[in-house]
């Protein structure tokens, strides 16, 4: 009870704004302990908003998403203690809960499908909203939910992940280290325990215990959890009939509320109708999750698997349900299929279809793979071998695979389509392909998926029998009429129900092990093989091109190719280690794909041969995939993909007059132009004499041909027949080229030669004569070698 001399809670809250954070929390703890619920309920909404921020994102509150333990350990510890499931804030929630207070929550901040449904006066399917929708006196605008304190607190906590502004790119925050992520983990561990039961609400009065509050939400009977609503009529909001709560379910109403709120606020942003509309390429995105959002959802999925897998073995089967089964154990059995499955599938579909084609997709990928592998979070996991290669997916997981068939098959096809559009030479993209292939290659998993597809594609021959079985209650012994055949029928019906409930009755299913997907897998295998070759080519080029070579080439001490224009990717910056990892990831991914889809060695060898037809020596300088037409090479769709992603390229070479090629960066523009005019005048003046000299058969003729005749264009690597015809018509006679004197390398070489001559006491004129003499000796030797090479040519 409050004492007369104490300030009112609202005054304490206002005064604590300007105090240090630690003192502010101490004042709040004292207010929660000293004041009764009657005086605390007025400040509760303000306190919740000051902690989690406003729903419009203007107020950031305590900014739990940026508060990290390794950066601000003192404030982090205070926050975790204050907001802990057994901390002061939750004591305030339970104190208000015991007095049956209600708090208004605006419908306008709910996820899109829920908000649209309520605004259309249609009651959402989730029991979370039943008997909560309140109409304003004037009608129309201002719809809100009447929530109890626990619901109001969890609503704000969950929505703060969505409503707050995205973290700036410059602010590097490790999500798993932030206070919000840690609190989500603590709340899940407290209210969805894998061992024992949910701790009872803590008492806020010393030495006493507060009564366990009755659920403020009419609980749905657990018997109906595993079934979809059979009525096709949408329930109007005005018909919010009360549901008689099972008294035994009161002990887990907080667990049920927490899970429903998390799923609704984090996953229910896409309805089936909205998802079907989003298939149009012109559709606008209604909600785009952040990478942080996806990481938190993954944490939820991992904990839900651990929660569901902690179910006692004798209670796993639905037929084992009896009055002796505790509500928590029954809740474990139905939590994932009843609350999570459909909304998660639509959420994943949207992410696969709209997430950028970059490395940030790894967060979505790992969330998906975590859901696909509930056996990783089973209690018997520790007893298995540590060798991941020897782990086999047990047959007990077949029902989960079959009842989540689309999450395995359709999303796998979605990933294939993404992988075919990404640069697999990038180590991060190669790692994602490797991760997916490794998961699906687990022993017995592919067979389970294939069995599920067979059950779905089973002919519709016993539909009336199945429909009757759907609403038939099992007998006391739990048996269904006859043993084996009906069991197969039931499994087939469950698979069909799963697919039709997520995709609609008129969906077109593409089997994962059918010819269409197999074609995509072969294309991916081809791109993997090609990416491996590209990575090796980059590795070879890095080895052959040391860091100092470019400087030596600039000085003229090593050969340079003016036409070389290699376009690399991120491997150039990451080094040999990343290239090695890329090759390792792709090699293993290819092997896993071969195991999953039973690809033969001959098929993979054929892919390698197809890619090797355009290779030059040592597998370098591969051309994009093309076909030969009348006017040259024509790019195929694969070739266009290769060029766009930098996997292959055409060698761009200057095919025109070498005297007229663009001025290079290592040339002096003024000198090049002046030398061109001088050489053009000489060529025009002495053209006939040059022809006569080059026509001689003696050494002088060979010497002149070496200097005055350039290599014919026909000897170059011309890729187009049109270019060859043009080259044949552009044969040029002997001419003098002085362009080499305009190169900075040549000028620097002359400068260094004269400096060396001055150091040796050689004057400029004798030094120039020595240079001319040295060049004449070099040119004579090259002339002899050139002529001898021509004699040995066939």
Short mmCIF file of C-alpha atoms in Angstrom, two decimals, residues 232-690:
data_model
loop_
_atom_site.label_atom_id
_atom_site.label_comp_id
_atom_site.label_asym_id
_atom_site.label_seq_id
_atom_site.Cartn_x
_atom_site.Cartn_y
_atom_site.Cartn_z
CA UNK A 232 -16.47 -21.77 -45.22
CA UNK A 233 -18.38 -18.77 -43.89
CA UNK A 234 -16.26 -15.92 -42.50
CA UNK A 235 -17.28 -14.94 -39.00
CA UNK A 236 -18.47 -11.38 -38.60
CA UNK A 237 -16.86 -9.34 -35.86
CA UNK A 238 -20.21 -8.73 -34.21
CA UNK A 239 -20.44 -12.47 -33.53
CA UNK A 240 -17.58 -12.61 -31.02
CA UNK A 241 -19.08 -15.41 -28.98
CA UNK A 242 -17.37 -16.50 -25.83
CA UNK A 243 -15.55 -19.80 -25.85
CA UNK A 244 -15.70 -21.84 -22.73
CA UNK A 245 -12.13 -22.16 -21.56
CA UNK A 246 -10.83 -25.46 -20.36
CA UNK A 247 -9.99 -24.83 -16.69
CA UNK A 248 -6.80 -26.85 -16.99
CA UNK A 249 -5.58 -24.58 -19.78
CA UNK A 250 -5.35 -21.59 -17.43
CA UNK A 251 -1.86 -22.61 -16.37
CA UNK A 252 -0.45 -22.05 -19.89
CA UNK A 253 -2.50 -19.08 -21.11
CA UNK A 254 0.63 -16.90 -20.96
CA UNK A 255 2.56 -19.40 -23.10
CA UNK A 256 -0.21 -19.49 -25.67
CA UNK A 257 -0.52 -15.70 -25.70
CA UNK A 258 3.23 -15.17 -26.08
CA UNK A 259 3.50 -17.55 -29.03
CA UNK A 260 0.44 -16.16 -30.79
CA UNK A 261 1.62 -12.56 -30.39
CA UNK A 262 5.12 -13.35 -31.69
CA UNK A 263 3.74 -15.23 -34.70
CA UNK A 264 1.11 -12.62 -35.49
CA UNK A 265 3.41 -9.61 -35.17
CA UNK A 266 6.48 -11.13 -36.86
CA UNK A 267 5.05 -13.49 -39.49
CA UNK A 268 1.46 -12.58 -40.29
CA UNK A 269 2.24 -9.83 -42.81
CA UNK A 270 1.04 -11.79 -45.84
CA UNK A 271 -2.30 -13.51 -46.28
CA UNK A 272 -2.92 -16.22 -48.89
CA UNK A 273 -4.85 -13.76 -51.05
CA UNK A 274 -2.10 -11.16 -50.73
CA UNK A 275 0.55 -13.79 -51.51
CA UNK A 276 -1.26 -14.76 -54.71
CA UNK A 277 -1.46 -11.11 -55.74
CA UNK A 278 2.26 -10.67 -55.03
CA UNK A 279 3.06 -13.24 -57.73
CA UNK A 280 2.41 -10.48 -60.26
CA UNK A 281 5.65 -8.70 -61.26
CA UNK A 282 3.82 -5.35 -61.03
CA UNK A 283 2.69 -5.87 -57.44
CA UNK A 284 4.03 -3.50 -54.82
CA UNK A 285 5.54 -4.88 -51.65
CA UNK A 286 3.40 -4.32 -48.60
CA UNK A 287 6.01 -5.19 -45.99
CA UNK A 288 9.74 -5.82 -46.25
CA UNK A 289 11.39 -7.56 -43.30
CA UNK A 290 14.87 -6.57 -42.19
CA UNK A 291 17.80 -8.89 -41.65
CA UNK A 292 17.45 -8.33 -37.89
CA UNK A 293 13.78 -9.33 -38.11
CA UNK A 294 14.70 -12.56 -39.88
CA UNK A 295 17.33 -13.43 -37.27
CA UNK A 296 14.79 -13.02 -34.46
CA UNK A 297 12.29 -15.22 -36.31
CA UNK A 298 14.98 -17.86 -36.68
CA UNK A 299 15.52 -17.77 -32.92
CA UNK A 300 11.78 -18.31 -32.45
CA UNK A 301 11.76 -21.30 -34.84
CA UNK A 302 14.75 -22.96 -33.21
CA UNK A 303 13.18 -22.64 -29.77
CA UNK A 304 9.82 -23.90 -31.02
CA UNK A 305 11.48 -27.02 -32.41
CA UNK A 306 13.20 -27.62 -29.08
CA UNK A 307 9.90 -26.96 -27.28
CA UNK A 308 7.93 -29.35 -29.51
CA UNK A 309 10.64 -32.02 -29.40
CA UNK A 310 10.65 -32.01 -25.60
CA UNK A 311 7.25 -33.73 -25.75
CA UNK A 312 7.21 -37.02 -23.90
CA UNK A 313 7.41 -39.99 -26.29
CA UNK A 314 4.11 -41.50 -25.19
CA UNK A 315 2.30 -38.24 -26.00
CA UNK A 316 3.69 -37.55 -29.49
CA UNK A 317 0.80 -39.17 -31.30
CA UNK A 318 -2.48 -37.24 -31.48
CA UNK A 319 -4.30 -40.40 -30.48
CA UNK A 320 -2.45 -40.34 -27.18
CA UNK A 321 -4.40 -37.30 -26.04
CA UNK A 322 -6.34 -37.94 -22.92
CA UNK A 323 -7.50 -36.12 -19.84
CA UNK A 324 -4.29 -37.22 -18.14
CA UNK A 325 -2.21 -35.24 -20.64
CA UNK A 326 -1.14 -31.88 -19.23
CA UNK A 327 -2.09 -28.75 -21.21
CA UNK A 328 1.57 -27.86 -21.67
CA UNK A 329 2.35 -31.25 -23.22
CA UNK A 330 -0.64 -30.94 -25.53
CA UNK A 331 0.42 -27.41 -26.44
CA UNK A 332 3.86 -28.72 -27.43
CA UNK A 333 2.24 -31.12 -29.87
CA UNK A 334 0.17 -28.51 -31.69
CA UNK A 335 2.24 -25.32 -31.37
CA UNK A 336 4.04 -25.50 -34.72
CA UNK A 337 1.32 -26.89 -37.03
CA UNK A 338 -1.50 -24.88 -35.47
CA UNK A 339 0.10 -21.46 -35.08
CA UNK A 340 3.25 -21.26 -37.17
CA UNK A 341 3.17 -23.38 -40.32
CA UNK A 342 0.99 -21.41 -42.72
CA UNK A 343 2.19 -17.93 -41.74
CA UNK A 344 5.84 -18.99 -41.88
CA UNK A 345 5.39 -20.47 -45.36
CA UNK A 346 3.95 -17.24 -46.74
CA UNK A 347 6.66 -15.25 -44.98
CA UNK A 348 9.39 -17.41 -46.52
CA UNK A 349 7.78 -17.29 -49.96
CA UNK A 350 7.84 -13.51 -49.87
CA UNK A 351 11.48 -13.42 -48.74
CA UNK A 352 12.57 -15.87 -51.44
CA UNK A 353 10.82 -13.87 -54.12
CA UNK A 354 11.68 -10.31 -53.08
CA UNK A 355 14.93 -10.37 -51.11
CA UNK A 356 17.88 -8.68 -52.90
CA UNK A 357 20.29 -10.96 -54.74
CA UNK A 358 23.15 -10.35 -52.33
CA UNK A 359 24.88 -12.00 -49.39
CA UNK A 360 22.30 -10.72 -46.88
CA UNK A 361 19.99 -13.53 -48.08
CA UNK A 362 22.08 -15.82 -45.87
CA UNK A 363 19.89 -14.81 -42.90
CA UNK A 364 16.72 -15.95 -44.72
CA UNK A 365 18.45 -19.11 -45.86
CA UNK A 366 19.52 -20.13 -42.36
CA UNK A 367 16.03 -19.39 -41.01
CA UNK A 368 14.57 -21.70 -43.66
CA UNK A 369 17.14 -24.44 -43.03
CA UNK A 370 16.55 -24.25 -39.27
CA UNK A 371 12.85 -24.91 -39.77
CA UNK A 372 13.57 -27.79 -42.16
CA UNK A 373 15.64 -29.66 -39.58
CA UNK A 374 13.65 -30.17 -36.37
CA UNK A 375 15.83 -33.19 -35.60
CA UNK A 376 18.73 -30.84 -34.88
CA UNK A 377 16.87 -29.63 -31.80
CA UNK A 378 15.61 -33.00 -30.57
CA UNK A 379 16.54 -34.22 -27.11
CA UNK A 380 18.27 -37.32 -28.52
CA UNK A 381 20.55 -35.19 -30.70
CA UNK A 382 23.39 -35.38 -28.23
CA UNK A 383 23.45 -39.16 -28.45
CA UNK A 384 24.15 -39.10 -32.16
CA UNK A 385 27.58 -39.17 -33.68
CA UNK A 386 29.42 -35.91 -34.06
CA UNK A 387 30.21 -36.80 -37.67
CA UNK A 388 27.59 -34.90 -39.66
CA UNK A 389 28.12 -37.14 -42.68
CA UNK A 390 27.00 -40.24 -40.76
CA UNK A 391 23.80 -38.71 -39.43
CA UNK A 392 20.66 -40.19 -40.92
CA UNK A 393 17.24 -38.56 -40.72
CA UNK A 394 15.16 -41.06 -38.77
CA UNK A 395 11.85 -42.32 -40.07
CA UNK A 396 10.06 -40.71 -37.11
CA UNK A 397 10.46 -37.34 -38.89
CA UNK A 398 8.60 -38.49 -42.01
CA UNK A 399 5.23 -37.00 -40.83
CA UNK A 400 6.87 -33.59 -40.31
CA UNK A 401 8.44 -33.69 -43.78
CA UNK A 402 5.16 -34.72 -45.39
CA UNK A 403 3.08 -32.13 -43.54
CA UNK A 404 5.58 -29.42 -44.53
CA UNK A 405 6.13 -30.65 -48.06
CA UNK A 406 5.90 -27.24 -49.75
CA UNK A 407 8.47 -25.76 -47.37
CA UNK A 408 10.91 -28.38 -48.63
CA UNK A 409 10.02 -28.61 -52.31
CA UNK A 410 8.63 -25.31 -53.55
CA UNK A 411 11.10 -23.22 -51.58
CA UNK A 412 13.92 -25.41 -52.87
CA UNK A 413 12.83 -24.57 -56.41
CA UNK A 414 12.71 -20.92 -55.38
CA UNK A 415 16.28 -21.17 -54.14
CA UNK A 416 17.37 -22.81 -57.40
CA UNK A 417 15.95 -19.88 -59.36
CA UNK A 418 17.82 -17.46 -57.10
CA UNK A 419 21.08 -19.39 -57.36
CA UNK A 420 20.89 -19.38 -61.15
CA UNK A 421 20.87 -15.57 -61.07
CA UNK A 422 23.78 -15.06 -58.67
CA UNK A 423 27.54 -14.96 -59.17
CA UNK A 424 28.68 -18.33 -57.85
CA UNK A 425 32.33 -17.27 -58.04
CA UNK A 426 31.64 -15.13 -54.96
CA UNK A 427 32.55 -17.12 -51.81
CA UNK A 428 29.41 -15.96 -49.96
CA UNK A 429 27.09 -17.12 -52.76
CA UNK A 430 29.01 -20.38 -53.12
CA UNK A 431 28.61 -20.97 -49.38
CA UNK A 432 24.82 -20.59 -49.60
CA UNK A 433 24.59 -23.17 -52.40
CA UNK A 434 26.79 -25.49 -50.37
CA UNK A 435 24.64 -25.08 -47.24
CA UNK A 436 21.39 -25.93 -49.02
CA UNK A 437 22.89 -28.89 -50.87
CA UNK A 438 24.41 -30.24 -47.66
CA UNK A 439 21.11 -30.08 -45.75
CA UNK A 440 19.08 -31.77 -48.48
CA UNK A 441 21.76 -34.43 -48.96
CA UNK A 442 21.32 -35.77 -45.43
CA UNK A 443 20.76 -39.53 -45.62
CA UNK A 444 17.10 -40.53 -46.00
CA UNK A 445 15.81 -36.94 -46.34
CA UNK A 446 15.50 -36.97 -50.14
CA UNK A 447 13.65 -40.29 -49.93
CA UNK A 448 11.21 -38.81 -47.37
CA UNK A 449 10.53 -35.82 -49.62
CA UNK A 450 10.02 -38.08 -52.61
CA UNK A 451 7.63 -40.24 -50.60
CA UNK A 452 5.66 -37.11 -49.64
CA UNK A 453 5.39 -36.12 -53.29
CA UNK A 454 4.13 -39.58 -54.16
CA UNK A 455 1.46 -39.29 -51.49
CA UNK A 456 0.37 -35.91 -52.85
CA UNK A 457 0.28 -37.15 -56.45
CA UNK A 458 -1.64 -40.29 -55.47
CA UNK A 459 -4.87 -40.49 -57.53
CA UNK A 460 -8.04 -39.15 -55.91
CA UNK A 461 -9.83 -42.49 -55.68
CA UNK A 462 -11.05 -42.57 -52.08
CA UNK A 463 -11.95 -38.94 -51.38
CA UNK A 464 -15.40 -39.66 -49.83
CA UNK A 465 -13.79 -42.16 -47.49
CA UNK A 466 -11.15 -39.64 -46.52
CA UNK A 467 -13.64 -36.87 -45.93
CA UNK A 468 -15.55 -39.17 -43.63
CA UNK A 469 -12.35 -40.06 -41.81
CA UNK A 470 -11.50 -36.39 -41.24
CA UNK A 471 -14.33 -35.84 -38.83
CA UNK A 472 -14.39 -39.30 -37.29
CA UNK A 473 -13.21 -39.53 -33.71
CA UNK A 474 -10.78 -42.36 -33.03
CA UNK A 475 -11.95 -45.24 -30.95
CA UNK A 476 -10.70 -45.87 -27.46
CA UNK A 477 -7.90 -48.06 -28.79
CA UNK A 478 -6.82 -45.33 -31.19
CA UNK A 479 -7.13 -47.56 -34.26
CA UNK A 480 -8.70 -46.42 -37.53
CA UNK A 481 -10.89 -49.18 -39.00
CA UNK A 482 -8.13 -51.17 -40.70
CA UNK A 483 -4.36 -51.18 -40.31
CA UNK A 484 -1.98 -50.44 -43.22
CA UNK A 485 -4.00 -49.17 -46.26
CA UNK A 486 -6.02 -46.60 -44.30
CA UNK A 487 -2.82 -45.33 -42.73
CA UNK A 488 -1.42 -44.57 -46.20
CA UNK A 489 -4.71 -42.91 -47.13
CA UNK A 490 -4.54 -40.74 -44.04
CA UNK A 491 -0.96 -39.71 -44.82
CA UNK A 492 -1.91 -38.88 -48.40
CA UNK A 493 -4.88 -36.84 -47.23
CA UNK A 494 -2.71 -34.90 -44.77
CA UNK A 495 -0.22 -34.04 -47.50
CA UNK A 496 -2.98 -32.92 -49.86
CA UNK A 497 -4.61 -30.86 -47.10
CA UNK A 498 -1.28 -29.19 -46.38
CA UNK A 499 -0.67 -28.26 -50.02
CA UNK A 500 -4.22 -27.10 -50.74
CA UNK A 501 -4.44 -25.05 -47.53
CA UNK A 502 -1.29 -23.14 -48.50
CA UNK A 503 -1.65 -22.89 -52.28
CA UNK A 504 -5.36 -23.28 -52.92
CA UNK A 505 -7.33 -26.08 -54.54
CA UNK A 506 -6.33 -25.07 -58.08
CA UNK A 507 -2.58 -24.95 -57.43
CA UNK A 508 -0.15 -26.37 -59.97
CA UNK A 509 2.43 -28.43 -58.13
CA UNK A 510 5.90 -28.90 -59.65
CA UNK A 511 7.50 -32.05 -58.22
CA UNK A 512 10.97 -31.54 -56.80
CA UNK A 513 12.10 -34.78 -58.38
CA UNK A 514 10.32 -34.18 -61.67
CA UNK A 515 11.90 -33.34 -65.06
CA UNK A 516 11.42 -29.57 -64.77
CA UNK A 517 13.34 -29.24 -61.51
CA UNK A 518 15.94 -31.75 -62.71
CA UNK A 519 16.61 -29.45 -65.67
CA UNK A 520 17.15 -26.54 -63.26
CA UNK A 521 19.52 -28.67 -61.18
CA UNK A 522 21.53 -29.57 -64.28
CA UNK A 523 21.76 -25.88 -65.18
CA UNK A 524 22.96 -25.13 -61.66
CA UNK A 525 25.50 -27.94 -61.89
CA UNK A 526 26.73 -26.46 -65.16
CA UNK A 527 27.09 -23.01 -63.58
CA UNK A 528 28.89 -24.54 -60.59
CA UNK A 529 31.36 -26.26 -62.90
CA UNK A 530 31.83 -23.05 -64.82
CA UNK A 531 32.28 -20.98 -61.66
CA UNK A 532 34.92 -23.42 -60.44
CA UNK A 533 36.85 -22.98 -63.68
CA UNK A 534 36.52 -19.21 -63.47
CA UNK A 535 37.81 -19.19 -59.88
CA UNK A 536 40.77 -21.32 -60.90
CA UNK A 537 41.51 -18.99 -63.82
CA UNK A 538 41.48 -16.03 -61.43
CA UNK A 539 43.76 -17.95 -59.08
CA UNK A 540 46.19 -18.74 -61.91
CA UNK A 541 46.21 -15.14 -63.06
CA UNK A 542 46.90 -13.92 -59.52
CA UNK A 543 49.86 -16.32 -59.28
CA UNK A 544 51.22 -15.33 -62.69
CA UNK A 545 50.77 -11.60 -62.10
CA UNK A 546 52.83 -10.55 -59.05
CA UNK A 547 52.30 -7.15 -57.56
CA UNK A 548 55.48 -5.65 -59.00
CA UNK A 549 54.88 -6.73 -62.56
CA UNK A 550 52.76 -3.75 -63.53
CA UNK A 551 55.51 -1.34 -62.49
CA UNK A 552 58.15 -3.28 -64.47
CA UNK A 553 55.84 -3.40 -67.48
CA UNK A 554 55.38 0.35 -67.27
CA UNK A 555 59.16 0.72 -67.41
CA UNK A 556 59.26 -1.53 -70.45
CA UNK A 557 61.13 -4.42 -68.81
CA UNK A 558 58.35 -6.98 -69.28
CA UNK A 559 55.87 -7.52 -72.07
CA UNK A 560 52.48 -5.87 -71.85
CA UNK A 561 49.33 -6.46 -73.78
CA UNK A 562 47.62 -3.13 -74.55
CA UNK A 563 44.41 -5.01 -75.30
CA UNK A 564 44.18 -6.79 -71.95
CA UNK A 565 41.18 -5.63 -69.93
CA UNK A 566 40.48 -8.35 -67.36
CA UNK A 567 37.34 -7.72 -65.39
CA UNK A 568 37.54 -9.42 -62.02
CA UNK A 569 35.18 -9.69 -59.07
CA UNK A 570 35.44 -9.75 -55.30
CA UNK A 571 37.92 -12.62 -55.42
CA UNK A 572 40.59 -10.23 -56.61
CA UNK A 573 40.35 -8.40 -53.30
CA UNK A 574 39.88 -11.41 -51.00
CA UNK A 575 42.95 -13.35 -52.03
CA UNK A 576 43.90 -16.96 -52.55
CA UNK A 577 42.21 -18.21 -49.38
CA UNK A 578 38.77 -17.10 -50.56
CA UNK A 579 39.39 -18.64 -53.97
CA UNK A 580 40.28 -21.91 -52.28
CA UNK A 581 37.10 -21.76 -50.16
CA UNK A 582 34.96 -21.03 -53.21
CA UNK A 583 36.37 -24.02 -55.04
CA UNK A 584 35.85 -26.22 -51.97
CA UNK A 585 32.24 -25.09 -51.44
CA UNK A 586 31.34 -25.59 -55.10
CA UNK A 587 33.04 -28.98 -55.29
CA UNK A 588 31.11 -30.28 -52.28
CA UNK A 589 27.83 -28.68 -53.44
CA UNK A 590 28.16 -30.44 -56.78
CA UNK A 591 28.73 -33.76 -55.05
CA UNK A 592 25.70 -33.23 -52.77
CA UNK A 593 23.48 -32.37 -55.74
CA UNK A 594 24.67 -35.53 -57.45
CA UNK A 595 23.62 -37.55 -54.40
CA UNK A 596 20.22 -35.85 -53.99
CA UNK A 597 19.11 -36.13 -57.62
CA UNK A 598 21.12 -39.27 -58.47
CA UNK A 599 23.08 -37.57 -61.23
CA UNK A 600 25.47 -39.91 -62.98
CA UNK A 601 29.16 -39.27 -63.43
CA UNK A 602 28.57 -39.32 -67.18
CA UNK A 603 26.12 -36.40 -66.93
CA UNK A 604 28.57 -34.32 -64.92
CA UNK A 605 31.40 -35.21 -67.30
CA UNK A 606 29.23 -34.14 -70.21
CA UNK A 607 28.66 -30.77 -68.55
CA UNK A 608 32.40 -30.33 -68.12
CA UNK A 609 33.04 -31.21 -71.77
CA UNK A 610 30.34 -28.78 -72.91
CA UNK A 611 32.02 -26.02 -70.93
CA UNK A 612 35.47 -26.95 -72.21
CA UNK A 613 34.71 -26.54 -75.92
CA UNK A 614 35.49 -22.82 -75.83
CA UNK A 615 38.58 -22.99 -73.66
CA UNK A 616 42.06 -21.94 -74.69
CA UNK A 617 45.22 -23.38 -73.14
CA UNK A 618 45.09 -24.24 -69.41
CA UNK A 619 41.37 -23.50 -69.30
CA UNK A 620 41.84 -19.73 -69.60
CA UNK A 621 40.08 -17.11 -71.70
CA UNK A 622 36.80 -19.00 -71.97
CA UNK A 623 34.28 -17.40 -74.25
CA UNK A 624 30.64 -16.90 -73.26
CA UNK A 625 28.25 -19.57 -74.45
CA UNK A 626 27.30 -18.79 -78.06
CA UNK A 627 26.35 -20.32 -81.37
CA UNK A 628 27.89 -19.55 -84.76
CA UNK A 629 25.64 -17.67 -87.15
CA UNK A 630 26.13 -16.31 -90.65
CA UNK A 631 27.47 -13.00 -89.35
CA UNK A 632 29.51 -14.35 -86.45
CA UNK A 633 28.90 -15.52 -82.89
CA UNK A 634 25.44 -15.14 -81.33
CA UNK A 635 25.01 -15.14 -77.55
CA UNK A 636 22.68 -17.71 -75.99
CA UNK A 637 20.66 -17.07 -72.82
CA UNK A 638 23.39 -18.80 -70.82
CA UNK A 639 26.01 -16.61 -72.51
CA UNK A 640 24.14 -13.45 -71.56
CA UNK A 641 23.95 -14.68 -67.96
CA UNK A 642 27.71 -15.36 -67.98
CA UNK A 643 28.53 -11.87 -69.21
CA UNK A 644 26.13 -10.12 -66.80
CA UNK A 645 27.62 -11.94 -63.81
CA UNK A 646 31.22 -11.57 -64.96
CA UNK A 647 31.73 -15.33 -65.27
CA UNK A 648 33.02 -15.08 -68.85
CA UNK A 649 33.79 -12.38 -71.35
CA UNK A 650 34.92 -11.74 -74.89
CA UNK A 651 38.53 -10.69 -75.31
CA UNK A 652 38.20 -7.11 -76.50
CA UNK A 653 41.02 -6.29 -78.91
CA UNK A 654 41.61 -3.30 -81.13
CA UNK A 655 41.18 -4.54 -84.71
CA UNK A 656 41.72 -1.30 -86.65
CA UNK A 657 44.76 0.65 -87.79
CA UNK A 658 47.30 0.54 -84.97
CA UNK A 659 48.39 4.10 -85.81
CA UNK A 660 44.82 5.32 -85.24
CA UNK A 661 44.03 3.46 -82.04
CA UNK A 662 43.03 5.62 -79.02
CA UNK A 663 45.84 7.31 -77.12
CA UNK A 664 46.77 5.20 -74.10
CA UNK A 665 47.26 6.40 -70.55
CA UNK A 666 50.99 5.63 -70.79
CA UNK A 667 51.41 7.89 -73.90
CA UNK A 668 51.92 11.64 -74.25
CA UNK A 669 49.02 12.91 -76.35
CA UNK A 670 50.92 15.87 -77.85
CA UNK A 671 53.91 13.77 -78.85
CA UNK A 672 51.73 10.99 -80.33
CA UNK A 673 49.88 13.44 -82.56
CA UNK A 674 53.10 15.18 -83.67
CA UNK A 675 54.84 11.88 -84.39
CA UNK A 676 51.81 10.66 -86.36
CA UNK A 677 51.94 13.73 -88.61
CA UNK A 678 55.72 13.30 -89.09
CA UNK A 679 55.47 9.58 -89.90
CA UNK A 680 52.53 10.21 -92.27
CA UNK A 681 54.61 12.81 -94.18
CA UNK A 682 57.58 10.43 -94.45
CA UNK A 683 55.35 7.56 -95.60
CA UNK A 684 53.72 9.74 -98.22
CA UNK A 685 57.07 11.06 -99.48
CA UNK A 686 59.00 7.77 -99.62
CA UNK A 687 56.21 5.20 -100.21
CA UNK A 688 57.65 3.86 -103.48
CA UNK A 689 61.17 3.52 -102.07
CA UNK A 690 59.80 1.59 -99.07
#
